[in-house]
Amino acid sequence: MELFHPRQDIPFMRHALWFNAVSLITFVAAVLFLALRGLNLSIEFTGGTLVEVRSSEVVALEAVRDVLAQAGLREAQVQNFGSARDLLIRLPHLGDGESAQAGERVKTLLSQVPGTSFEVRRVEFVGPQVGKELATNGLMALAFVVFGIVAYLAMRFEWRFAVSAIIANLHDVVIILGAFAAFQWEFSLSVLAAVLAVLGYSVNETVVIFDRVREVFKQRRAKMDTPAVLDHAITVTMSRTIITHASTLAMVVTILLFGGETLHYFALALTIGIVFGIYSSIFVSAALVMWFGVTREDLVKPVKKKEEAVV
């Protein structure tokens, strides 16, 4: 049963130029935000101290944040960890001497929170060098994913399909990073994991459309030009797109709204990536295939006629 089955193909490629202009403006804005404001890196990248504490009673996170802010630790991040009584406090890099005493300092400050007592259960120090290694490894992981996608699509389809898909995927990644830079949302390892997940998720939709493009070309519809083939391929996959992305987006938005602070930015990155992934699969990757001038002859090799046997 198909949810969406129009009688005629939707002319997506007729408006491709306008949507490409919007994509270019959004992309340039994201790059400018990244260059001018930069990412608000978490302590996994910049270095800092993690302090895990357990309270005797359930305590409001805002009360803990207020106490730390009054002591000058306005950049401290407080979140529940495991249960409502377990708290994970992330402190910025304080210097070697102060970081070593971070546990005792936090315990002393938390004694000012009325109605409960706190027990320090774990203190971990993340040095700037470790953060630098994590950032380097994250960039390497991103580069390997991009290279793998390009190699896969080039072997499965044609090099112009591979270039179109990777430009569309990098378009999504840059927009996610640009949004985090513009609003100075915290960029952590979980957000990096979401970015890598968006790469794989977005390319999946692109591959589905490209598969249908190749299938239509192989059906020898000689009267259909490339824009018409692309419109047909996107239209016939629209039902799958709506069902797949709507169900995925519903789950991610639920995590965004009710998952708590720990998963908030992870779900936010996924939400942005899924929305722009749908957009880029249609109006970026498919449009680029059209601009690159891909034709039926590029995908369908001519069949060699067998020589008739001489009787």
GROMACS .gro file of C-alpha atoms in nm:
model
  311
    1MET     CA    1   0.000   0.000   0.000
    2GLU     CA    2   0.144   0.335  -0.104
    3LEU     CA    3   0.082   0.645   0.102
    4PHE     CA    4   0.158   0.887  -0.178
    5HIS     CA    5   0.097   0.799  -0.542
    6PRO     CA    6   0.036   1.099  -0.774
    7ARG     CA    7  -0.095   1.033  -1.122
    8GLN     CA    8   0.166   1.258  -1.280
    9ASP     CA    9   0.530   1.316  -1.198
   10ILE     CA   10   0.597   1.620  -0.982
   11PRO     CA   11   0.824   1.865  -1.174
   12PHE     CA   12   1.093   1.898  -0.907
   13MET     CA   13   1.371   1.978  -1.154
   14ARG     CA   14   1.174   2.271  -1.296
   15HIS     CA   15   1.244   2.459  -0.972
   16ALA     CA   16   1.592   2.316  -0.913
   17LEU     CA   17   1.770   2.643  -0.991
   18TRP     CA   18   1.580   2.836  -0.725
   19PHE     CA   19   1.635   2.569  -0.462
   20ASN     CA   20   2.003   2.546  -0.551
   21ALA     CA   21   2.029   2.921  -0.495
   22VAL     CA   22   1.873   2.878  -0.150
   23SER     CA   23   2.116   2.594  -0.078
   24LEU     CA   24   2.413   2.806  -0.183
   25ILE     CA   25   2.305   3.098   0.037
   26THR     CA   26   2.248   2.867   0.336
   27PHE     CA   27   2.580   2.694   0.278
   28VAL     CA   28   2.772   3.023   0.256
   29ALA     CA   29   2.601   3.150   0.573
   30ALA     CA   30   2.698   2.831   0.757
   31VAL     CA   31   3.060   2.864   0.645
   32LEU     CA   32   3.068   3.227   0.759
   33PHE     CA   33   2.933   3.135   1.104
   34LEU     CA   34   3.194   2.862   1.133
   35ALA     CA   35   3.472   3.102   1.032
   36LEU     CA   36   3.361   3.398   1.243
   37ARG     CA   37   3.217   3.236   1.555
   38GLY     CA   38   3.355   2.883   1.552
   39LEU     CA   39   3.218   2.581   1.734
   40ASN     CA   40   3.146   2.584   2.106
   41LEU     CA   41   3.352   2.272   2.181
   42SER     CA   42   3.274   2.066   2.490
   43ILE     CA   43   3.537   1.964   2.742
   44GLU     CA   44   3.592   1.637   2.555
   45PHE     CA   45   3.775   1.852   2.301
   46THR     CA   46   3.902   2.145   2.509
   47GLY     CA   47   3.990   1.961   2.829
   48GLY     CA   48   3.828   1.987   3.171
   49THR     CA   49   3.709   1.792   3.474
   50LEU     CA   50   3.420   1.551   3.518
   51VAL     CA   51   3.276   1.517   3.868
   52GLU     CA   52   3.011   1.256   3.939
   53VAL     CA   53   2.813   1.309   4.260
   54ARG     CA   54   2.514   1.143   4.425
   55SER     CA   55   2.261   1.338   4.630
   56SER     CA   56   2.071   1.202   4.928
   57GLU     CA   57   1.749   1.348   4.786
   58VAL     CA   58   1.627   1.439   4.439
   59VAL     CA   59   1.754   1.790   4.370
   60ALA     CA   60   1.665   2.044   4.104
   61LEU     CA   61   1.944   2.090   3.850
   62GLU     CA   62   1.885   2.465   3.841
   63ALA     CA   63   1.964   2.491   4.212
   64VAL     CA   64   2.300   2.320   4.154
   65ARG     CA   65   2.377   2.539   3.852
   66ASP     CA   66   2.297   2.856   4.051
   67VAL     CA   67   2.533   2.758   4.332
   68LEU     CA   68   2.817   2.687   4.089
   69ALA     CA   69   2.750   3.006   3.892
   70GLN     CA   70   2.767   3.216   4.210
   71ALA     CA   71   3.110   3.066   4.276
   72GLY     CA   72   3.233   3.179   3.934
   73LEU     CA   73   3.179   2.847   3.753
   74ARG     CA   74   2.926   2.979   3.503
   75GLU     CA   75   3.052   2.744   3.231
   76ALA     CA   76   2.986   2.436   3.445
   77GLN     CA   77   2.742   2.189   3.292
   78VAL     CA   78   2.511   1.990   3.518
   79GLN     CA   79   2.300   1.695   3.409
   80ASN     CA   80   2.146   1.382   3.551
   81PHE     CA   81   2.349   1.070   3.505
   82GLY     CA   82   2.169   0.737   3.537
   83SER     CA   83   1.905   0.843   3.792
   84ALA     CA   84   1.749   1.160   3.931
   85ARG     CA   85   1.988   1.148   4.228
   86ASP     CA   86   2.307   1.102   4.024
   87LEU     CA   87   2.459   1.418   3.879
   88LEU     CA   88   2.741   1.464   3.631
   89ILE     CA   89   2.913   1.802   3.656
   90ARG     CA   90   3.145   1.912   3.376
   91LEU     CA   91   3.391   2.185   3.461
   92PRO     CA   92   3.616   2.372   3.216
   93HIS     CA   93   3.993   2.342   3.238
   94LEU     CA   94   4.089   2.507   3.568
   95GLY     CA   95   4.465   2.454   3.571
   96ASP     CA   96   4.651   2.152   3.702
   97GLY     CA   97   4.641   2.255   4.068
   98GLU     CA   98   4.274   2.350   4.075
   99SER     CA   99   4.164   2.052   3.866
  100ALA     CA  100   4.323   1.815   4.118
  101GLN     CA  101   4.105   1.967   4.393
  102ALA     CA  102   3.792   1.993   4.180
  103GLY     CA  103   3.611   1.714   4.363
  104GLU     CA  104   3.652   1.872   4.705
  105ARG     CA  105   3.570   2.216   4.573
  106VAL     CA  106   3.248   2.095   4.411
  107LYS     CA  107   3.149   1.908   4.728
  108THR     CA  108   3.205   2.223   4.935
  109LEU     CA  109   2.995   2.432   4.699
  110LEU     CA  110   2.715   2.176   4.683
  111SER     CA  111   2.687   2.184   5.062
  112GLN     CA  112   2.516   2.521   5.005
  113VAL     CA  113   2.225   2.350   4.828
  114PRO     CA  114   1.951   2.323   5.095
  115GLY     CA  115   1.772   2.003   5.184
  116THR     CA  116   2.026   1.747   5.066
  117SER     CA  117   2.382   1.624   5.097
  118PHE     CA  118   2.620   1.510   4.823
  119GLU     CA  119   2.876   1.233   4.787
  120VAL     CA  120   3.155   1.264   4.530
  121ARG     CA  121   3.178   0.929   4.353
  122ARG     CA  122   3.416   0.995   4.065
  123VAL     CA  123   3.651   1.267   3.944
  124GLU     CA  124   3.810   1.248   3.599
  125PHE     CA  125   4.042   1.500   3.438
  126VAL     CA  126   4.051   1.538   3.059
  127GLY     CA  127   4.364   1.721   2.947
  128PRO     CA  128   4.378   1.953   2.645
  129GLN     CA  129   4.607   1.707   2.467
  130VAL     CA  130   4.344   1.434   2.494
  131GLY     CA  131   4.085   1.676   2.357
  132LYS     CA  132   4.312   1.757   2.064
  133GLU     CA  133   4.351   1.387   1.987
  134LEU     CA  134   3.974   1.338   2.000
  135ALA     CA  135   3.922   1.627   1.758
  136THR     CA  136   4.185   1.485   1.521
  137ASN     CA  137   4.033   1.137   1.537
  138GLY     CA  138   3.687   1.282   1.476
  139LEU     CA  139   3.804   1.462   1.163
  140MET     CA  140   3.974   1.144   1.042
  141ALA     CA  141   3.653   0.948   1.097
  142LEU     CA  142   3.462   1.207   0.896
  143ALA     CA  143   3.720   1.190   0.615
  144PHE     CA  144   3.704   0.807   0.604
  145VAL     CA  145   3.324   0.815   0.586
  146VAL     CA  146   3.332   1.066   0.300
  147PHE     CA  147   3.593   0.864   0.110
  148GLY     CA  148   3.395   0.542   0.159
  149ILE     CA  149   3.074   0.698   0.030
  150VAL     CA  150   3.246   0.839  -0.279
  151ALA     CA  151   3.414   0.506  -0.359
  152TYR     CA  152   3.090   0.311  -0.310
  153LEU     CA  153   2.878   0.538  -0.529
  154ALA     CA  154   3.145   0.565  -0.799
  155MET     CA  155   3.158   0.184  -0.828
  156ARG     CA  156   2.784   0.132  -0.808
  157PHE     CA  157   2.670   0.413  -1.038
  158GLU     CA  158   2.897   0.660  -1.214
  159TRP     CA  159   3.150   0.917  -1.095
  160ARG     CA  160   2.915   1.210  -1.150
  161PHE     CA  161   2.658   1.043  -0.924
  162ALA     CA  162   2.927   1.000  -0.659
  163VAL     CA  163   3.032   1.366  -0.678
  164SER     CA  164   2.668   1.482  -0.663
  165ALA     CA  165   2.592   1.267  -0.360
  166ILE     CA  166   2.900   1.368  -0.161
  167ILE     CA  167   2.841   1.740  -0.232
  168ALA     CA  168   2.485   1.698  -0.105
  169ASN     CA  169   2.604   1.512   0.207
  170LEU     CA  170   2.873   1.767   0.286
  171HIS     CA  171   2.606   2.034   0.234
  172ASP     CA  172   2.408   1.873   0.518
  173VAL     CA  173   2.713   1.842   0.744
  174VAL     CA  174   2.822   2.204   0.695
  175ILE     CA  175   2.469   2.330   0.766
  176ILE     CA  176   2.456   2.130   1.091
  177LEU     CA  177   2.795   2.266   1.198
  178GLY     CA  178   2.693   2.617   1.090
  179ALA     CA  179   2.377   2.600   1.302
  180PHE     CA  180   2.581   2.492   1.606
  181ALA     CA  181   2.826   2.776   1.541
  182ALA     CA  182   2.552   3.037   1.488
  183PHE     CA  183   2.369   2.958   1.813
  184GLN     CA  184   2.681   2.848   2.002
  185TRP     CA  185   2.527   2.516   2.096
  186GLU     CA  186   2.770   2.278   2.260
  187PHE     CA  187   2.952   2.053   2.015
  188SER     CA  188   3.039   1.727   2.190
  189LEU     CA  189   3.135   1.373   2.092
  190SER     CA  190   2.767   1.275   2.082
  191VAL     CA  191   2.699   1.555   1.831
  192LEU     CA  192   2.993   1.434   1.621
  193ALA     CA  193   2.837   1.086   1.627
  194ALA     CA  194   2.509   1.241   1.508
  195VAL     CA  195   2.690   1.413   1.220
  196LEU     CA  196   2.842   1.083   1.109
  197ALA     CA  197   2.501   0.917   1.138
  198VAL     CA  198   2.348   1.189   0.920
  199LEU     CA  199   2.607   1.118   0.650
  200GLY     CA  200   2.499   0.755   0.630
  201TYR     CA  201   2.131   0.836   0.662
  202SER     CA  202   2.133   1.102   0.393
  203VAL     CA  203   2.326   0.894   0.142
  204ASN     CA  204   2.073   0.611   0.186
  205GLU     CA  205   1.793   0.828   0.049
  206THR     CA  206   2.017   0.944  -0.234
  207VAL     CA  207   2.103   0.585  -0.330
  208VAL     CA  208   1.732   0.493  -0.342
  209ILE     CA  209   1.663   0.777  -0.586
  210PHE     CA  210   1.972   0.699  -0.795
  211ASP     CA  211   1.869   0.332  -0.812
  212ARG     CA  212   1.532   0.432  -0.951
  213VAL     CA  213   1.699   0.671  -1.199
  214ARG     CA  214   1.911   0.388  -1.334
  215GLU     CA  215   1.608   0.161  -1.346
  216VAL     CA  216   1.409   0.413  -1.550
  217PHE     CA  217   1.700   0.462  -1.789
  218LYS     CA  218   1.727   0.085  -1.837
  219GLN     CA  219   1.360   0.067  -1.932
  220ARG     CA  220   1.463   0.241  -2.256
  221ARG     CA  221   1.230   0.536  -2.218
  222ALA     CA  222   1.405   0.717  -2.501
  223LYS     CA  223   1.147   0.998  -2.508
  224MET     CA  224   1.223   1.099  -2.148
  225ASP     CA  225   1.509   1.342  -2.100
  226THR     CA  226   1.722   1.349  -1.784
  227PRO     CA  227   1.506   1.603  -1.590
  228ALA     CA  228   1.195   1.397  -1.665
  229VAL     CA  229   1.368   1.078  -1.549
  230LEU     CA  230   1.477   1.249  -1.226
  231ASP     CA  231   1.125   1.381  -1.165
  232HIS     CA  232   0.982   1.033  -1.218
  233ALA     CA  233   1.239   0.869  -0.990
  234ILE     CA  234   1.176   1.116  -0.706
  235THR     CA  235   0.798   1.098  -0.745
  236VAL     CA  236   0.774   0.718  -0.734
  237THR     CA  237   0.994   0.705  -0.424
  238MET     CA  238   0.799   0.979  -0.247
  239SER     CA  239   0.580   0.733  -0.057
  240ARG     CA  240   0.885   0.559   0.087
  241THR     CA  241   1.042   0.894   0.169
  242ILE     CA  242   0.737   1.015   0.363
  243ILE     CA  243   0.695   0.695   0.563
  244THR     CA  244   1.064   0.642   0.640
  245HIS     CA  245   1.155   0.998   0.730
  246ALA     CA  246   0.834   1.076   0.916
  247SER     CA  247   0.875   0.775   1.145
  248THR     CA  248   1.244   0.847   1.201
  249LEU     CA  249   1.183   1.216   1.261
  250ALA     CA  250   0.903   1.138   1.508
  251MET     CA  251   1.143   0.927   1.715
  252VAL     CA  252   1.422   1.186   1.703
  253VAL     CA  253   1.190   1.475   1.793
  254THR     CA  254   1.060   1.272   2.087
  255ILE     CA  255   1.417   1.234   2.211
  256LEU     CA  256   1.473   1.604   2.152
  257LEU     CA  257   1.170   1.702   2.361
  258PHE     CA  258   1.180   1.439   2.635
  259GLY     CA  259   1.530   1.289   2.628
  260GLY     CA  260   1.676   1.538   2.872
  261GLU     CA  261   1.985   1.756   2.851
  262THR     CA  262   2.220   1.463   2.790
  263LEU     CA  263   2.063   1.377   2.454
  264HIS     CA  264   1.934   1.723   2.361
  265TYR     CA  265   2.208   1.837   2.123
  266PHE     CA  266   2.253   1.486   1.982
  267ALA     CA  267   1.884   1.476   1.887
  268LEU     CA  268   1.896   1.837   1.765
  269ALA     CA  269   2.181   1.758   1.524
  270LEU     CA  270   1.991   1.453   1.396
  271THR     CA  271   1.673   1.658   1.348
  272ILE     CA  272   1.854   1.921   1.141
  273GLY     CA  273   2.036   1.650   0.947
  274ILE     CA  274   1.721   1.452   0.864
  275VAL     CA  275   1.529   1.759   0.746
  276PHE     CA  276   1.812   1.885   0.527
  277GLY     CA  277   1.894   1.527   0.420
  278ILE     CA  278   1.551   1.498   0.257
  279TYR     CA  279   1.595   1.838   0.094
  280SER     CA  280   1.946   1.771  -0.034
  281SER     CA  281   1.861   1.429  -0.177
  282ILE     CA  282   1.602   1.592  -0.404
  283PHE     CA  283   1.719   1.945  -0.474
  284VAL     CA  284   2.096   1.908  -0.439
  285SER     CA  285   2.214   1.561  -0.542
  286ALA     CA  286   1.945   1.503  -0.806
  287ALA     CA  287   1.982   1.857  -0.941
  288LEU     CA  288   2.359   1.821  -0.964
  289VAL     CA  289   2.316   1.501  -1.166
  290MET     CA  290   2.105   1.705  -1.408
  291TRP     CA  291   2.357   1.992  -1.422
  292PHE     CA  292   2.641   1.745  -1.482
  293GLY     CA  293   2.459   1.626  -1.793
  294VAL     CA  294   2.419   1.257  -1.707
  295THR     CA  295   2.236   1.069  -1.984
  296ARG     CA  296   2.107   0.720  -2.044
  297GLU     CA  297   2.426   0.626  -2.229
  298ASP     CA  298   2.632   0.694  -1.917
  299LEU     CA  299   2.450   0.421  -1.722
  300VAL     CA  300   2.325   0.174  -1.978
  301LYS     CA  301   2.594   0.014  -2.187
  302PRO     CA  302   2.488  -0.080  -2.541
  303VAL     CA  303   2.416  -0.449  -2.585
  304LYS     CA  304   2.644  -0.614  -2.837
  305LYS     CA  305   2.448  -0.808  -3.094
  306LYS     CA  306   2.550  -1.167  -3.129
  307GLU     CA  307   2.667  -1.265  -3.469
  308GLU     CA  308   2.425  -1.488  -3.647
  309ALA     CA  309   2.549  -1.839  -3.686
  310VAL     CA  310   2.640  -1.933  -4.040
  311VAL     CA  311   2.442  -2.233  -4.149
   0.00000   0.00000   0.00000
